Short mmCIF file of C-alpha atoms in Angstrom, two decimals:
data_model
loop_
_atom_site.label_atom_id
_atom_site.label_comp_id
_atom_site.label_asym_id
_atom_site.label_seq_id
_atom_site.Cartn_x
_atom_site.Cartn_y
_atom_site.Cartn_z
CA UNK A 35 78.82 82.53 102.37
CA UNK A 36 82.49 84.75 101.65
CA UNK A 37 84.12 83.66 98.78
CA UNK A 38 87.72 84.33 98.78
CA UNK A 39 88.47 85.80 96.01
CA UNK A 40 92.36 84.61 93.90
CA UNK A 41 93.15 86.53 91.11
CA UNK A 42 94.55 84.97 87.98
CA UNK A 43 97.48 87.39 88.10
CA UNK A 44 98.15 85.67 91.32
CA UNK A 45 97.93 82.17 89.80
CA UNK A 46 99.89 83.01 86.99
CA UNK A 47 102.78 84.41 89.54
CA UNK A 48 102.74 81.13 91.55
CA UNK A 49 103.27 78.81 88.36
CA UNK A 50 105.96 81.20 86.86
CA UNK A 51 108.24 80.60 90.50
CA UNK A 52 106.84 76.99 90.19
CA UNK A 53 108.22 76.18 87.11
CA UNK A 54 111.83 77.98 88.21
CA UNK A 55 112.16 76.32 91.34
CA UNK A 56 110.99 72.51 90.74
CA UNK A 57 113.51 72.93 87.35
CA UNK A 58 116.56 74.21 89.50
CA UNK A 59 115.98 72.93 93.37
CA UNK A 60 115.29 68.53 93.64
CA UNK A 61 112.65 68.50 96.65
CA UNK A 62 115.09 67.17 100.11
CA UNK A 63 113.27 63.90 100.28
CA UNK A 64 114.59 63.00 96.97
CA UNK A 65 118.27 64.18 97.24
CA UNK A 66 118.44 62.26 100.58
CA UNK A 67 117.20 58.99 99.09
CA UNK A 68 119.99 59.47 96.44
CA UNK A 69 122.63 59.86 99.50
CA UNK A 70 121.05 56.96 101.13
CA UNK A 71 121.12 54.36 97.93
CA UNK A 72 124.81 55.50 97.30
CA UNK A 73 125.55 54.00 99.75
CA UNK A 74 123.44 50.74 99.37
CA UNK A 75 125.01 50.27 96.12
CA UNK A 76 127.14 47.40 95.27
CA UNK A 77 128.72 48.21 91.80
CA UNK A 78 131.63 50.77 91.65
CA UNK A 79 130.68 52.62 88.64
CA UNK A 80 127.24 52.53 89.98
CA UNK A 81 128.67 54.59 93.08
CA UNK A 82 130.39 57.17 91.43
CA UNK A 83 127.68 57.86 89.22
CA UNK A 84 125.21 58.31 92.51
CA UNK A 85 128.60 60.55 93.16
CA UNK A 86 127.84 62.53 89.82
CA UNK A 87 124.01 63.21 90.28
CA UNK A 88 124.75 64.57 93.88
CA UNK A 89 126.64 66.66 92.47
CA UNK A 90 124.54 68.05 89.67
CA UNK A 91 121.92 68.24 91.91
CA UNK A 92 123.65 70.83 94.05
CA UNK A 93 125.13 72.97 91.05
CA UNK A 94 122.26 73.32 89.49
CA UNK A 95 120.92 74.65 92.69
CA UNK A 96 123.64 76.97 93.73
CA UNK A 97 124.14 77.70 89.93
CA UNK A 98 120.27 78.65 89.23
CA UNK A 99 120.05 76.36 86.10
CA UNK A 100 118.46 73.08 84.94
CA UNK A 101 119.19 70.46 87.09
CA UNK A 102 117.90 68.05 83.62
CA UNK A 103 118.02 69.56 80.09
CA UNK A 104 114.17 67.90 80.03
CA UNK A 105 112.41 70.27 81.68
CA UNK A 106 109.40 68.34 80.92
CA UNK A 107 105.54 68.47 80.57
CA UNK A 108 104.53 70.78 82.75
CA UNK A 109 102.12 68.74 85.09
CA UNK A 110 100.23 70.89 87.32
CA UNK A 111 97.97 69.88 90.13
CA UNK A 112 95.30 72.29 91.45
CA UNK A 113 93.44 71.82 94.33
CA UNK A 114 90.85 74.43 94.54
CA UNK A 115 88.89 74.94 97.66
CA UNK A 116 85.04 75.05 97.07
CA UNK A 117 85.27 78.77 98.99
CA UNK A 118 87.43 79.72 96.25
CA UNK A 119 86.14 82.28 93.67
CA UNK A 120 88.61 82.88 90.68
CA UNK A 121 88.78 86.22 88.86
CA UNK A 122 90.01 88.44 86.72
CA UNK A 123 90.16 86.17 83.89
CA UNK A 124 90.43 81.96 82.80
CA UNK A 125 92.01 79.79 84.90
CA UNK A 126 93.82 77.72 81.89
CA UNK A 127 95.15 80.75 80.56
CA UNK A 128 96.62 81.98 83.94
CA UNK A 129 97.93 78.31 84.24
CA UNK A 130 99.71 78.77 80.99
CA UNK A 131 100.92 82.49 80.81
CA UNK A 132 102.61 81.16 84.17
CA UNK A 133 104.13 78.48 82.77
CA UNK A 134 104.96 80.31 80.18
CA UNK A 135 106.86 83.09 81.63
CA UNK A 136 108.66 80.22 84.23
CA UNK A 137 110.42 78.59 80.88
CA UNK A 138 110.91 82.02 79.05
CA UNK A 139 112.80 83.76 82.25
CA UNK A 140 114.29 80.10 84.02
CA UNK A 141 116.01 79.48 80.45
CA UNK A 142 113.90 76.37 80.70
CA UNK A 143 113.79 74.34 77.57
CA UNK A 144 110.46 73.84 75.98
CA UNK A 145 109.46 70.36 75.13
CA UNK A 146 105.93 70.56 73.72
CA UNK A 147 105.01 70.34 70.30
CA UNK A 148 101.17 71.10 69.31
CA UNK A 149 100.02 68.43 67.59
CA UNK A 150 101.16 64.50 68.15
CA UNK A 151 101.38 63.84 65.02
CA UNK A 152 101.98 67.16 62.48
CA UNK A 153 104.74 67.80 65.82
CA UNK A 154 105.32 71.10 65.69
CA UNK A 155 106.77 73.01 69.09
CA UNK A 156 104.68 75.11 70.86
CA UNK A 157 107.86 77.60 71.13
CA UNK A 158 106.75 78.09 74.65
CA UNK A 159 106.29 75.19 76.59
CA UNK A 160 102.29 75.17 76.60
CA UNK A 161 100.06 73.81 77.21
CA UNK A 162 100.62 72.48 80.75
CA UNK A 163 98.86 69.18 81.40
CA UNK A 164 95.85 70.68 84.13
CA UNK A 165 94.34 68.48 86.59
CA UNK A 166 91.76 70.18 88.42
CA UNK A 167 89.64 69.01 91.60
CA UNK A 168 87.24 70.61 93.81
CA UNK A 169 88.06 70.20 97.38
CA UNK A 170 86.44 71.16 100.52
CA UNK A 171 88.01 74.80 102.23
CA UNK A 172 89.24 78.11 101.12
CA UNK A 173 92.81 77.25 99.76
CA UNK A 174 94.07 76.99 96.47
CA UNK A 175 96.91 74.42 96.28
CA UNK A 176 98.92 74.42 93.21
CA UNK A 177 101.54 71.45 92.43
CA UNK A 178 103.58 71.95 89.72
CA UNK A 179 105.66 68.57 88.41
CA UNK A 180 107.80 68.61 85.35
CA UNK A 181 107.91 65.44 83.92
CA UNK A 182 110.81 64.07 81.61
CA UNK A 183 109.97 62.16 78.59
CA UNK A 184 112.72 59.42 78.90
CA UNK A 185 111.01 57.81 81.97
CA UNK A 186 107.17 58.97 81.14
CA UNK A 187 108.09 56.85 77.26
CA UNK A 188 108.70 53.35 79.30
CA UNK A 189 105.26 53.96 81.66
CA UNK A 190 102.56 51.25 80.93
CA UNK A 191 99.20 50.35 81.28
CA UNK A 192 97.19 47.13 81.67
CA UNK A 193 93.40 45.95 82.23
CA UNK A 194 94.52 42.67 84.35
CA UNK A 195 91.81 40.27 85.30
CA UNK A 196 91.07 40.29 89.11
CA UNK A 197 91.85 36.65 88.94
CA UNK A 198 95.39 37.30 88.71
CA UNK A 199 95.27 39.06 92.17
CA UNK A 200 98.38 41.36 93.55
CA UNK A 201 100.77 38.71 92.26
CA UNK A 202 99.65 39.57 89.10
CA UNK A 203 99.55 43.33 89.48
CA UNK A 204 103.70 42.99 91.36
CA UNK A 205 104.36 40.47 87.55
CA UNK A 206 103.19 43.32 85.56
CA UNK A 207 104.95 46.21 87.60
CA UNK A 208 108.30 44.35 87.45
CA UNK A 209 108.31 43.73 84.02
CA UNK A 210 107.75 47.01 83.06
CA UNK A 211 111.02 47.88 85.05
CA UNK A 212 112.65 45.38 83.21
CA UNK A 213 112.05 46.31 79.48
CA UNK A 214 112.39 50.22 80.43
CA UNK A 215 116.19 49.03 81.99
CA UNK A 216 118.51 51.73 81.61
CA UNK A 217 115.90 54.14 79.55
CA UNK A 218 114.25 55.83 82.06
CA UNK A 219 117.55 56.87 83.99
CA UNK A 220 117.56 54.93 86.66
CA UNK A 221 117.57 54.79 89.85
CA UNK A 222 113.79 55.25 89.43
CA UNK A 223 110.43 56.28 91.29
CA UNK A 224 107.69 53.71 90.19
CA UNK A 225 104.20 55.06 90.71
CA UNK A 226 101.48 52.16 90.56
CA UNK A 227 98.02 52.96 90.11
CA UNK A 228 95.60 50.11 90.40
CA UNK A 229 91.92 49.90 89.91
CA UNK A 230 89.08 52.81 89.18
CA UNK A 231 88.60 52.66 85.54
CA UNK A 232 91.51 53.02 82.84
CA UNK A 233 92.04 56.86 82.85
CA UNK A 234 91.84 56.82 87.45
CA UNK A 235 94.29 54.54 87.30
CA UNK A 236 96.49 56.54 85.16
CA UNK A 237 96.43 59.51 87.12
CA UNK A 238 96.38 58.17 90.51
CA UNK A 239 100.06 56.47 89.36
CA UNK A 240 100.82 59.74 88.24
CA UNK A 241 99.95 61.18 92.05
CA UNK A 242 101.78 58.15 93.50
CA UNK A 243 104.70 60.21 92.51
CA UNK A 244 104.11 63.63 94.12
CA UNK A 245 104.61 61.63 97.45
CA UNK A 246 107.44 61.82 99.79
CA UNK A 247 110.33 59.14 98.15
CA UNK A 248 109.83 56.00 100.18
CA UNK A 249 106.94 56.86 102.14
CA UNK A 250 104.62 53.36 102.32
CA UNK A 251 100.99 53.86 101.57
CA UNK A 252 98.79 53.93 104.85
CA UNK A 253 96.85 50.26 103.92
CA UNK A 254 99.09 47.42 105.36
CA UNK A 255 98.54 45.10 102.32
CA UNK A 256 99.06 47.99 99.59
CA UNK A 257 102.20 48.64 102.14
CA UNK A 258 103.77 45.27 101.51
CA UNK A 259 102.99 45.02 97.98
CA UNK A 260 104.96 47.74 97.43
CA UNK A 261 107.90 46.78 100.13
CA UNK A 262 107.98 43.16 97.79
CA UNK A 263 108.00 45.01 94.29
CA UNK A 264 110.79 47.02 95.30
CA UNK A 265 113.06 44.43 96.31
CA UNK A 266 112.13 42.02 93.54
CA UNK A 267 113.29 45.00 91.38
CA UNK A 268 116.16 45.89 93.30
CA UNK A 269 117.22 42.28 92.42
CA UNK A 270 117.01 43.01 87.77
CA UNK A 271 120.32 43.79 88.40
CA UNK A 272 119.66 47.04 86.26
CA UNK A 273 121.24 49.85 88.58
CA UNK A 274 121.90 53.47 88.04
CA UNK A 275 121.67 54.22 84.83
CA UNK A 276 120.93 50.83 83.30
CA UNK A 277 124.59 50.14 83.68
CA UNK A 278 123.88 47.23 86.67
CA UNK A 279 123.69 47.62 90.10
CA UNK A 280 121.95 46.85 93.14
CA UNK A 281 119.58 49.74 93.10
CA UNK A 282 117.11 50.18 90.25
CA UNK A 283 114.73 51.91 92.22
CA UNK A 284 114.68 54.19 94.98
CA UNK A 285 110.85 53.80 95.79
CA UNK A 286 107.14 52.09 94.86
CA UNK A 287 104.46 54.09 95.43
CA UNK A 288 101.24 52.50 95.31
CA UNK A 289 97.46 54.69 95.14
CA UNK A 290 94.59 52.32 95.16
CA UNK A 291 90.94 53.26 94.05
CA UNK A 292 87.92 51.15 94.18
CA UNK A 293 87.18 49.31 90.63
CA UNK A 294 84.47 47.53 89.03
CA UNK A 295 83.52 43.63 89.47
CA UNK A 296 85.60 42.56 86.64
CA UNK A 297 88.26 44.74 86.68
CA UNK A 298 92.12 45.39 87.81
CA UNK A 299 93.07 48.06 85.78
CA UNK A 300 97.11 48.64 86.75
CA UNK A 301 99.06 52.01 85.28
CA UNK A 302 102.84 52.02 85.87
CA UNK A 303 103.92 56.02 85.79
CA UNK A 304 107.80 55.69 85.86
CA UNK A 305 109.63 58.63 87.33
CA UNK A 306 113.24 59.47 86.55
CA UNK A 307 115.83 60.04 89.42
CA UNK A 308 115.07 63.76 88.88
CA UNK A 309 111.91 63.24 90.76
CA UNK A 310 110.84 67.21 90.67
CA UNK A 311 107.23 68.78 92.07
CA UNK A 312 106.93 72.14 93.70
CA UNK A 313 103.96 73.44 95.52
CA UNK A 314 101.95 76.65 96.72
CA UNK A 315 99.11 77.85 98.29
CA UNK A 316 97.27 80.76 98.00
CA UNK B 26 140.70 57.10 81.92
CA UNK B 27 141.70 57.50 77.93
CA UNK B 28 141.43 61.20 76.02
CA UNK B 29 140.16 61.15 72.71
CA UNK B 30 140.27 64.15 70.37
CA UNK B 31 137.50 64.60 67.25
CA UNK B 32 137.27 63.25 64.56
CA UNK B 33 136.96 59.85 64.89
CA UNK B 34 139.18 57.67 62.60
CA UNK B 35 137.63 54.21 62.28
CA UNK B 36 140.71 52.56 63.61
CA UNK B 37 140.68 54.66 67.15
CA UNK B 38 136.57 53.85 67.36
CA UNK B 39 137.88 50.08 67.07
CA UNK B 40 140.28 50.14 69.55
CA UNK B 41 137.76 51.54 72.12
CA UNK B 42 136.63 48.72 74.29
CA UNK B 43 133.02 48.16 76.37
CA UNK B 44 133.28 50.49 79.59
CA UNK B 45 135.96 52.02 78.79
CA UNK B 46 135.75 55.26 80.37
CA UNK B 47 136.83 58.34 77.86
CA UNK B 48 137.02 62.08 78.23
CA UNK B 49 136.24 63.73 74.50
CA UNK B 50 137.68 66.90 73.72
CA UNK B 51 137.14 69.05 70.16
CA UNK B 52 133.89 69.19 68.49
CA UNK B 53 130.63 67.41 68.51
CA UNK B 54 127.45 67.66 66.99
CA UNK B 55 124.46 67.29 68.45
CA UNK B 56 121.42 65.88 66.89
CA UNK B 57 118.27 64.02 68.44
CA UNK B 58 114.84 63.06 66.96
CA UNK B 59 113.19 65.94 64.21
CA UNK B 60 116.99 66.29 63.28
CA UNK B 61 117.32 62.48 62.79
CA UNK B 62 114.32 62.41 60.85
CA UNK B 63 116.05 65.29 58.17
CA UNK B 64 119.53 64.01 58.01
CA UNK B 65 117.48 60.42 57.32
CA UNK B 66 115.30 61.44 54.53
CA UNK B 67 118.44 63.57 52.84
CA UNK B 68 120.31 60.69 52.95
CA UNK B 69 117.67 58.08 51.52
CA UNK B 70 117.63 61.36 48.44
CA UNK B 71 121.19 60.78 48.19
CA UNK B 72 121.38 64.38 48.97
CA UNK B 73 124.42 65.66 50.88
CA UNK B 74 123.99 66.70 54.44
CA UNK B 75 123.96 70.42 56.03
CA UNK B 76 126.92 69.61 57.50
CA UNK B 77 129.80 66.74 57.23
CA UNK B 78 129.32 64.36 59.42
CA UNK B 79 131.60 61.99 58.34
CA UNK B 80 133.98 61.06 61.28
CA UNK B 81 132.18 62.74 63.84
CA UNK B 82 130.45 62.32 67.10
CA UNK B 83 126.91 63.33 67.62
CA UNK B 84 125.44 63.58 71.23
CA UNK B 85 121.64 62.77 71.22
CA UNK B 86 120.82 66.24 73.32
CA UNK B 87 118.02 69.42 73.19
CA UNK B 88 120.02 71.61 75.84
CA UNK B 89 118.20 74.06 77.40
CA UNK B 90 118.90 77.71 76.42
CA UNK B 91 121.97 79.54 77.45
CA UNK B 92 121.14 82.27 80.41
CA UNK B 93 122.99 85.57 78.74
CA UNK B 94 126.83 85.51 78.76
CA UNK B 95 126.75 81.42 79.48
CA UNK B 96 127.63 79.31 76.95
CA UNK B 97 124.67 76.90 76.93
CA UNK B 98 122.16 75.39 79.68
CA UNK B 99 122.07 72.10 81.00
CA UNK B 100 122.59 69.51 78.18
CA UNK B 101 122.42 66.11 79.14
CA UNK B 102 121.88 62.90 76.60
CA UNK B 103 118.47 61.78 75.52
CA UNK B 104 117.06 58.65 74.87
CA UNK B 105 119.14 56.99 72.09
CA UNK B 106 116.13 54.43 71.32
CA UNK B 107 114.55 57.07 69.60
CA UNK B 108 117.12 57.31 66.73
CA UNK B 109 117.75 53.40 66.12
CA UNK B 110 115.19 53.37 63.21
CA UNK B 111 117.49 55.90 61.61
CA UNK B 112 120.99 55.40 62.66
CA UNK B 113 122.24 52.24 60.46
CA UNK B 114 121.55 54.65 57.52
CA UNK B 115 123.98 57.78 59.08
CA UNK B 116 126.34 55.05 60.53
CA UNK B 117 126.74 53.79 56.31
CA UNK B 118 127.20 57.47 55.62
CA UNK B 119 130.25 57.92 57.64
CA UNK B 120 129.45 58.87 61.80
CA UNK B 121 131.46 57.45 63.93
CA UNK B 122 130.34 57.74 67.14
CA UNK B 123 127.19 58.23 69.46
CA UNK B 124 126.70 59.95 72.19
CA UNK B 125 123.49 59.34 74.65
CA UNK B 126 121.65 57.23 76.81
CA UNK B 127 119.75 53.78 77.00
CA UNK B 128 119.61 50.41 74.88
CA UNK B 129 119.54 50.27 71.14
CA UNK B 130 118.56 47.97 69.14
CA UNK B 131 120.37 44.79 67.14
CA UNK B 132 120.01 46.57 63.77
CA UNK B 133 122.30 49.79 65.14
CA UNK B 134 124.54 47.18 66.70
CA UNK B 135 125.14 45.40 63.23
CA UNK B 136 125.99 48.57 61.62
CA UNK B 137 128.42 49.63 64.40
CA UNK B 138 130.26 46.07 63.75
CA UNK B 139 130.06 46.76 60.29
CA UNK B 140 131.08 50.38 59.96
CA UNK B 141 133.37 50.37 62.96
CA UNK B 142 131.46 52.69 65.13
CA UNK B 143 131.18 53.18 69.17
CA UNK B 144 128.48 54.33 71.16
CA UNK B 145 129.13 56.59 74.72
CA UNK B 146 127.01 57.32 76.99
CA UNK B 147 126.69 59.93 79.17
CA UNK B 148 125.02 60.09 82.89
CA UNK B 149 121.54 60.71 82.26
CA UNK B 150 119.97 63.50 84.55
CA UNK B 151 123.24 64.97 84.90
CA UNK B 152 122.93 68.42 82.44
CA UNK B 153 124.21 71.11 84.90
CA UNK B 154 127.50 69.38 85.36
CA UNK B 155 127.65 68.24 81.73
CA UNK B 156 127.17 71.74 80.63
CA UNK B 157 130.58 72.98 82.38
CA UNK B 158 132.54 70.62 79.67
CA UNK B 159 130.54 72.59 76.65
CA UNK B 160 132.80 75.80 75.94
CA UNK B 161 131.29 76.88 72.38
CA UNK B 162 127.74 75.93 70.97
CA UNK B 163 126.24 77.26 67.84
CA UNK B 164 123.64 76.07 65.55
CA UNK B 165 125.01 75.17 62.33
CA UNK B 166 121.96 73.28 60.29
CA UNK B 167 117.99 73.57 61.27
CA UNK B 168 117.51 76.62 63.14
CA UNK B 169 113.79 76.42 62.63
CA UNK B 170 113.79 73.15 65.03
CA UNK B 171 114.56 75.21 68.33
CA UNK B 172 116.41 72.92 70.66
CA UNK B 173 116.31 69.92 68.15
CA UNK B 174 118.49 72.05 65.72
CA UNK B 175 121.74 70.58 65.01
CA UNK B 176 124.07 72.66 66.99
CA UNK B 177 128.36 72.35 66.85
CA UNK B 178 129.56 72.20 70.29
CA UNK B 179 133.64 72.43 71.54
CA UNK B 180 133.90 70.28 74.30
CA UNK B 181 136.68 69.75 76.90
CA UNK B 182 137.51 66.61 78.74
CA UNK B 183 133.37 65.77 78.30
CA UNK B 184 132.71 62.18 80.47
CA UNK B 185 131.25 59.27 78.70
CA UNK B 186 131.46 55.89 78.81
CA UNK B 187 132.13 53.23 76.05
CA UNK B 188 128.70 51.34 76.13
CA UNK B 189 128.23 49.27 73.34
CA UNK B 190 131.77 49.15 71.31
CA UNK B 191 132.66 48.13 67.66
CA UNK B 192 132.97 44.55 68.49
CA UNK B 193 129.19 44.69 70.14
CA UNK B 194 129.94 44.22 73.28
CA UNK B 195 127.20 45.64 74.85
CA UNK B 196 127.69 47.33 78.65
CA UNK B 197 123.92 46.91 79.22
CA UNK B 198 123.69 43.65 78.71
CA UNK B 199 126.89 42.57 80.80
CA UNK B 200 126.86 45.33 83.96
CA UNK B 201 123.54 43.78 84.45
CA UNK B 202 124.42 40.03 84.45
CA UNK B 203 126.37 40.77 86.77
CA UNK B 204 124.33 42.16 89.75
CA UNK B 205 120.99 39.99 88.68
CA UNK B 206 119.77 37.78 91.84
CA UNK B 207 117.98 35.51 90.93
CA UNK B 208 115.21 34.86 93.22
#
């Protein structure tokens, strides 16, 4: 079998433009479900503040700069194709001289300190948070997704009991909407990850964000669980920015995985309305 | 819309009222968690502070960095939770005003009644066009704490919103009573 052969040079290059671009350009999807719940909204101040982030959104575009002073985690997604032979060097390391260089020459701020509890910054925004899988082809696909600590602090995470069924799973998503309230800058994205074990459920809410803003999931029932959790949490009252409104959130997005016998295992990844990924393939 | 100028005298943070919206002009200091966690363990010393706070606004913010010959990056609030464990303790010592995002909690409430404080906030996710309103920044006390140092900013006309005000009135609680459905 050929191997195609990346470089690490080459990785490095795609996460530097990575971390620029998902920091300074909101993906379309996401600035046209803005437009579109500005003009759902009921509450006046809630309109002209949809009025304000449209507007940030499209300086810090034109502008080259932040569109949020949280520049975030860096969260990057690799997909690399079994075909795939790296070289040149580690792939961590080329993950993180990219990321790097991105915050060092985007003026991006850097958010990471070392150790969780001595809290020291890194000074340059690494480590990223790597998530690595091994997927059939030739292609490496890189996502990068910065993700802000205001809505990733009111995320939760709960072993439910299968007896309590997707009425149970829709309880706990909602009330984790309602305690964040206006913390995680609403309006929000709410990723839902239920079943696999405690750490799959985690990071399958955390994928539930990377899709397009409002697109259902492809099961019917998973599809209507998340068409009732959005309106039951369009109806807290919370509204952009926590300040009440009709819309709290723009979007559920629900990832299923297959679980144990005695387990529902439900993680709640809360996305703020600066709902940024960027991808590449090489 | 009302204009206020810095420093804060107790009797103009009274007067401001729960969603009042208020354009601040003059300087601010900004100031979020490590910072908090300094000017909190000077003050429980009884040591005096790196700089007078007394009267002033801070804005809970880490801006980015300033691309050369800008004047800062984007700088929009942060949580405000974070700092309710310390805030009673910096409202006794003389601030006046808050500047961020999100609920607190009763205890900073209290104190704000007590002290006659207010707290803004700002839009959330909104740095780029905050960042226009900053026309000076410069870091005055803990340099060593990057973006978390406490920087003095000039501001012009800079948008906030009165959220909880001296009284406790608290927008959070009331903008949201009001668009509940129950069902």
């Amino acid at each position: 079998m050929i191997l195609k052969e990346i470089h690490v040079s080459q990785i490095s290059q795609a996460i530097e433009e990575l971390s620029i671009r998902s920091n300074y350009d909101l993906p379309e999807d996401v600035v046209a479900s803005i437009a579109e719940a500005a003009r759902k909204e009921e509450s006046d101040l809630g309109r002209e503040i949809f009025q304000l982030l449209q507007e940030n959104a499209s300086l810090a575009r034109t502008k080259r700069t932040a569109i949020c002073q949280d520049t975030g985690v860096a969260v990057v997604f690799l997909e690399v194709g079994q075909e795939v032979r790296i070289v040149g060097g580690s792939l961590t390391e080329a993950v993180n001289e990219g990321i790097r260089r991105g915050y060092a020459h985007g003026y991006l701020r850097k958010s990471v300190v070392g150790d969780p509890l001595l809290r020291k910054n890194t000074g340059d925004n690494t480590p990223a948070v790597l998530h690595t899988e091994i997927v059939p082809g030739d292609d490496l696909r890189i996502i990068l997704a910065p993700k802000g600590a205001g809505s990733e602090n009111m995320s939760a995470l709960k072993m439910l009991t299968p007896a309590v069924g997707a009425e149970g799973v829709k309880k706990f998503i909602i009330d984790t909407v309602d305690k964040a309230g206006g913390n995680p800058c609403p309006p929000i994205i709410v990723g839902v990850g239920i079943g696999g074990t405690m750490e799959q459920a985690a990071l399958i809410a955390k994928k539930a964000l990377l899709r397009p803003v409002g697109q259902r999931s492809p099961l019917e029932h998973v599809a209507r669980l998340e068409e009732e959790t959005l309106e039951a949490i369009n109806k807290l009252g919370i509204g952009p920015q926590g300040l009440g409104g009709s819309v709290t959130a723009l979007a559920v997005h629900i990832e299923t995985y297959t679980t144990h016998i005695a387990c529902l295992p439900v993680a709640v990844n809360i996305q703020c309305h600066v709902a940024r990924h960027a991808e590449k393939r090489l | 819309m009302l204009r206020i100028n810095t420093p804060l005298r107790e009797e103009d943070a009274r007067k401001l009222k729960m969603g009042d919206k208020v354009l601040i002009t003059g300087t601010i200091f900004t100031g979020r968690d490590a910072a908090h966690k300094r000017i909190f363990e000077a003050l429980q010393r009884g040591e005096e502070l790196p700089v007078n706070l007394r009267g002033e606004i801070i804005y809970y913010v880490g801006p980015c960095p300033a691309k050369p010959g800008e004047v800062i990056g984007s700088a929009g609030p942060t949580t405000s939770g974070r700092m309710d464990p310390y805030t009673p303790a910096t409202l006794k010592y003389g601030l006046k005003g808050m500047i961020g995002k999100g609920l607190r909690d009763q205890g900073v409430v209290e104190a704000m009644k007590k002290y006659g404080a207010v707290y803004f906030v700002a839009v959330g996710g909104a740095g780029a066009l905050l960042a226009e309103r900053i026309k000076k920044a410069e870091v005055v006390a803990y340099p060593d704490l990057g973006t978390e140092a406490i920087h003095r900013l000039e501001v012009e006309d800079f948008p906030v919103i009165v959220a909880i005000d001296a009284e406790g009135n608290d927008l959070y609680a009331e903008g949201r009573k009001k668009y509940q459905k129950v069902g």
